[in-house]
């Protein structure tokens, strides 16, 4: 399989549930990202990992917890979410996390919080 | 003022029309400018990438950057129904650190036969 894959593609959860989103990149990249895409709003960068170390955390609520066990895999652990967290969560990767890099996106996980 | 402004549309045009999509920005430190296309239920895919000012052409697509006006454009010639998608502009600063792009809201384009 090539590119950036994400599972699950759709997720419905209650506010008390705990779930995880998974991202895998098959491009040999060293940087991975989580974005949140809400209707009519710009893409919001949540987390950046470069060489498996988190280098950016854009003041994301602690109910979102990222994990990057290696340069090919990225997780987003979710717990006690709110309905306003319903959105499309996109994973991306790039070669080295530099300003000149091209980002490659996965298809996203459509999350609905009831 | 938002850092990147982009009209969300929708922009509806007939097949064969020339389409102009635009973004304005306020941060003069932006040096890398990108256009992404996002189809429904898919992630964004990079269309065009420009460093600093000038034009770049790739097939039916032309990207323009005017740093003096803080204005970037994407032109689509001979538009096709398959071009119907949301187009996102993105830009970033030159930095030796991590890549923190800033995105516009996206413009929804509909090309009808």
Tab-separated table of C-alpha atoms in Angstrom:
chain	number	residue	atom	x	y	z
A	1	UNK	CA	0.000	0.000	0.000
A	2	UNK	CA	1.294	3.460	-0.875
A	3	UNK	CA	0.885	6.982	0.462
A	4	UNK	CA	-0.731	7.874	3.752
A	5	UNK	CA	-3.489	5.682	5.187
A	6	UNK	CA	-5.836	6.386	8.069
A	7	UNK	CA	-8.168	4.157	10.069
A	8	UNK	CA	-10.962	4.178	10.826
A	9	UNK	CA	-12.484	6.296	8.065
A	10	UNK	CA	-15.574	7.032	10.161
A	11	UNK	CA	-16.026	7.044	13.924
A	12	UNK	CA	-19.022	7.821	16.116
A	13	UNK	CA	-18.386	8.031	19.837
A	14	UNK	CA	-20.043	9.200	22.999
A	15	UNK	CA	-18.501	11.821	25.254
A	16	UNK	CA	-17.370	9.221	27.777
A	17	UNK	CA	-15.722	6.853	25.288
A	18	UNK	CA	-12.029	6.355	24.624
A	19	UNK	CA	-10.916	5.703	21.071
A	20	UNK	CA	-7.787	6.018	18.939
A	21	UNK	CA	-7.152	7.161	15.388
A	22	UNK	CA	-4.333	5.540	13.454
A	23	UNK	CA	-2.180	6.893	10.646
A	24	UNK	CA	0.500	5.092	8.661
A	25	UNK	CA	2.768	6.524	5.978
A	26	UNK	CA	4.553	4.399	3.376
A	27	UNK	CA	6.670	7.214	1.905
A	28	UNK	CA	9.808	6.979	4.026
A	29	UNK	CA	9.147	10.407	5.535
A	30	UNK	CA	10.494	11.672	8.838
A	31	UNK	CA	7.760	14.120	9.858
A	32	UNK	CA	4.073	13.476	10.579
A	33	UNK	CA	1.204	15.808	11.453
A	34	UNK	CA	-2.335	15.796	12.818
A	35	UNK	CA	-4.794	18.384	11.537
A	36	UNK	CA	-8.404	19.143	12.410
A	37	UNK	CA	-10.719	20.247	9.593
A	38	UNK	CA	-14.069	21.725	10.601
A	39	UNK	CA	-16.715	23.002	8.221
A	40	UNK	CA	-15.986	26.487	6.833
A	41	UNK	CA	-12.802	26.836	8.917
A	42	UNK	CA	-9.142	26.617	7.885
A	43	UNK	CA	-7.183	23.482	8.568
A	44	UNK	CA	-5.950	23.629	12.157
A	45	UNK	CA	-2.556	22.114	12.896
A	46	UNK	CA	-2.742	20.074	16.106
A	47	UNK	CA	0.572	18.246	16.435
A	48	UNK	CA	3.842	17.866	14.547
A	49	UNK	CA	6.311	15.043	15.028
A	50	UNK	CA	9.751	15.121	13.465
A	51	UNK	CA	11.936	12.023	13.834
A	52	UNK	CA	9.420	10.711	16.383
A	53	UNK	CA	9.784	13.744	18.655
A	54	UNK	CA	6.927	16.162	19.130
A	55	UNK	CA	8.062	19.590	17.986
A	56	UNK	CA	4.787	21.485	18.052
A	57	UNK	CA	1.676	21.462	20.162
A	58	UNK	CA	-0.724	24.209	19.215
A	59	UNK	CA	-2.428	24.452	22.623
A	60	UNK	CA	-4.634	21.483	21.867
A	61	UNK	CA	-6.895	20.340	24.741
A	62	UNK	CA	-5.493	17.462	26.777
A	63	UNK	CA	-8.418	15.231	25.751
A	64	UNK	CA	-6.381	14.749	22.544
A	65	UNK	CA	-3.186	12.786	23.110
A	66	UNK	CA	-0.786	11.962	20.248
A	67	UNK	CA	1.634	9.072	20.067
A	68	UNK	CA	4.375	8.469	17.515
A	69	UNK	CA	6.034	5.086	18.155
A	70	UNK	CA	8.131	5.278	14.962
A	71	UNK	CA	8.478	7.453	11.882
A	72	UNK	CA	5.836	5.480	9.967
A	73	UNK	CA	3.024	5.423	12.522
A	74	UNK	CA	1.068	8.115	14.295
A	75	UNK	CA	-1.859	7.771	16.689
A	76	UNK	CA	-4.329	10.231	18.149
A	77	UNK	CA	-5.879	9.008	21.388
A	78	UNK	CA	-9.262	10.509	22.221
A	79	UNK	CA	-11.037	10.608	25.578
A	80	UNK	CA	-13.968	12.537	27.066
A	81	UNK	CA	-14.476	14.494	23.867
A	82	UNK	CA	-17.066	17.223	23.361
A	83	UNK	CA	-19.602	17.549	20.509
A	84	UNK	CA	-17.605	20.514	19.136
A	85	UNK	CA	-14.720	18.093	18.528
A	86	UNK	CA	-16.735	16.541	15.690
A	87	UNK	CA	-14.666	17.149	12.543
A	88	UNK	CA	-12.492	15.531	9.905
A	89	UNK	CA	-9.106	14.585	11.369
A	90	UNK	CA	-6.362	14.508	8.787
A	91	UNK	CA	-2.936	12.976	9.063
A	92	UNK	CA	-0.075	14.164	6.855
A	93	UNK	CA	3.599	13.406	6.390
A	94	UNK	CA	6.557	15.201	4.841
A	95	UNK	CA	10.200	14.411	4.222
A	96	UNK	CA	11.850	16.312	7.078
A	97	UNK	CA	9.350	18.807	8.488
A	98	UNK	CA	11.077	21.792	6.868
A	99	UNK	CA	9.462	24.859	5.304
A	100	UNK	CA	10.265	23.663	1.792
A	101	UNK	CA	8.686	20.228	2.278
A	102	UNK	CA	5.597	18.990	0.494
A	103	UNK	CA	2.956	17.523	2.758
A	104	UNK	CA	1.081	14.396	1.770
A	105	UNK	CA	-2.322	13.904	3.358
A	106	UNK	CA	-4.311	10.827	4.222
A	107	UNK	CA	-8.059	10.564	3.490
A	108	UNK	CA	-9.031	11.551	7.019
A	109	UNK	CA	-11.203	10.123	9.782
A	110	UNK	CA	-14.682	11.637	10.010
A	111	UNK	CA	-15.367	11.870	13.762
A	112	UNK	CA	-18.814	12.470	15.250
A	113	UNK	CA	-19.113	13.013	18.998
A	114	UNK	CA	-22.628	12.513	20.362
B	1	UNK	CA	-7.549	40.152	10.659
B	2	UNK	CA	-7.018	36.491	9.779
B	3	UNK	CA	-3.538	35.603	8.628
B	4	UNK	CA	-4.837	34.078	5.346
B	5	UNK	CA	-8.107	35.149	3.744
B	6	UNK	CA	-9.866	32.990	1.159
B	7	UNK	CA	-13.421	33.334	-0.123
B	8	UNK	CA	-15.243	30.052	0.602
B	9	UNK	CA	-17.549	30.376	-2.450
B	10	UNK	CA	-19.083	28.325	-3.889
B	11	UNK	CA	-17.820	29.416	-7.267
B	12	UNK	CA	-19.909	27.950	-10.082
B	13	UNK	CA	-18.645	28.098	-13.684
B	14	UNK	CA	-19.512	26.400	-16.989
B	15	UNK	CA	-17.199	23.791	-18.462
B	16	UNK	CA	-14.375	25.387	-20.459
B	17	UNK	CA	-14.287	28.591	-18.415
B	18	UNK	CA	-11.121	30.109	-16.997
B	19	UNK	CA	-11.247	29.952	-13.210
B	20	UNK	CA	-9.426	32.354	-10.901
B	21	UNK	CA	-8.973	31.436	-7.231
B	22	UNK	CA	-7.306	33.845	-4.826
B	23	UNK	CA	-5.902	34.272	-1.334
B	24	UNK	CA	-4.612	37.294	0.502
B	25	UNK	CA	-2.318	37.196	3.500
B	26	UNK	CA	-0.878	39.530	6.091
B	27	UNK	CA	2.418	37.889	7.136
B	28	UNK	CA	5.217	39.304	4.976
B	29	UNK	CA	7.534	36.503	6.152
B	30	UNK	CA	5.685	33.875	4.095
B	31	UNK	CA	7.959	32.527	1.370
B	32	UNK	CA	6.442	29.170	0.349
B	33	UNK	CA	3.026	29.167	-1.293
B	34	UNK	CA	0.973	26.083	-2.061
B	35	UNK	CA	-2.357	25.200	-3.591
B	36	UNK	CA	-4.093	21.999	-2.561
B	37	UNK	CA	-7.150	20.366	-4.127
B	38	UNK	CA	-9.541	18.435	-1.921
B	39	UNK	CA	-12.265	16.243	-3.337
B	40	UNK	CA	-15.239	15.304	-1.211
B	41	UNK	CA	-14.391	12.620	1.383
B	42	UNK	CA	-10.683	12.806	0.523
B	43	UNK	CA	-7.625	14.465	2.016
B	44	UNK	CA	-6.004	17.485	0.330
B	45	UNK	CA	-3.492	16.798	-2.449
B	46	UNK	CA	-0.791	19.221	-3.507
B	47	UNK	CA	-1.434	20.891	-6.874
B	48	UNK	CA	1.114	23.679	-7.135
B	49	UNK	CA	4.082	24.834	-5.094
B	50	UNK	CA	5.851	28.188	-5.491
B	51	UNK	CA	8.781	29.693	-3.690
B	52	UNK	CA	8.792	33.504	-3.353
B	53	UNK	CA	7.267	35.616	-6.135
B	54	UNK	CA	6.489	34.831	-9.741
B	55	UNK	CA	4.465	32.478	-11.887
B	56	UNK	CA	4.489	28.728	-12.244
B	57	UNK	CA	2.624	26.760	-14.873
B	58	UNK	CA	1.702	23.075	-14.916
B	59	UNK	CA	-0.643	21.989	-17.677
B	60	UNK	CA	-3.951	23.795	-17.276
B	61	UNK	CA	-2.920	25.264	-13.911
B	62	UNK	CA	-0.977	28.483	-13.302
B	63	UNK	CA	0.008	29.765	-9.866
B	64	UNK	CA	0.908	33.417	-9.345
B	65	UNK	CA	2.452	35.060	-6.303
B	66	UNK	CA	2.564	38.822	-5.829
B	67	UNK	CA	4.426	39.407	-2.590
B	68	UNK	CA	4.206	43.182	-2.865
B	69	UNK	CA	0.419	42.919	-2.704
B	70	UNK	CA	0.411	39.835	-0.456
B	71	UNK	CA	-1.835	38.121	-2.964
B	72	UNK	CA	-1.685	34.694	-4.580
B	73	UNK	CA	-3.788	33.235	-7.373
B	74	UNK	CA	-4.483	29.908	-9.027
B	75	UNK	CA	-5.799	29.949	-12.587
B	76	UNK	CA	-7.436	26.931	-14.195
B	77	UNK	CA	-7.806	27.026	-17.967
B	78	UNK	CA	-10.386	24.992	-19.881
B	79	UNK	CA	-12.038	23.939	-16.640
B	80	UNK	CA	-13.571	20.461	-16.493
B	81	UNK	CA	-16.303	18.947	-14.297
B	82	UNK	CA	-13.537	16.824	-12.754
B	83	UNK	CA	-12.005	20.058	-11.416
B	84	UNK	CA	-14.994	20.419	-9.075
B	85	UNK	CA	-13.455	20.343	-5.605
B	86	UNK	CA	-12.386	22.583	-2.753
B	87	UNK	CA	-9.143	24.460	-3.362
B	88	UNK	CA	-7.021	25.349	-0.345
B	89	UNK	CA	-4.201	27.844	-0.344
B	90	UNK	CA	-1.389	27.385	2.168
B	91	UNK	CA	1.785	29.261	2.961
B	92	UNK	CA	4.731	29.090	5.315
B	93	UNK	CA	7.790	30.974	6.446
B	94	UNK	CA	11.376	30.080	5.682
B	95	UNK	CA	12.486	28.348	8.823
B	96	UNK	CA	15.133	25.931	9.930
B	97	UNK	CA	12.698	24.573	12.460
B	98	UNK	CA	9.478	22.687	12.047
B	99	UNK	CA	7.102	23.376	9.176
B	100	UNK	CA	4.023	25.222	10.388
B	101	UNK	CA	1.821	25.983	7.382
B	102	UNK	CA	-1.087	28.387	7.507
B	103	UNK	CA	-4.118	27.430	5.444
B	104	UNK	CA	-6.986	29.401	3.981
B	105	UNK	CA	-10.567	28.223	4.511
B	106	UNK	CA	-10.764	26.795	1.003
B	107	UNK	CA	-12.875	27.794	-2.022
B	108	UNK	CA	-15.512	25.372	-3.264
B	109	UNK	CA	-15.464	25.195	-7.082
B	110	UNK	CA	-18.268	23.689	-9.149
B	111	UNK	CA	-17.740	23.206	-12.878
B	112	UNK	CA	-21.006	22.268	-14.558
B	113	UNK	CA	-21.219	20.586	-17.976
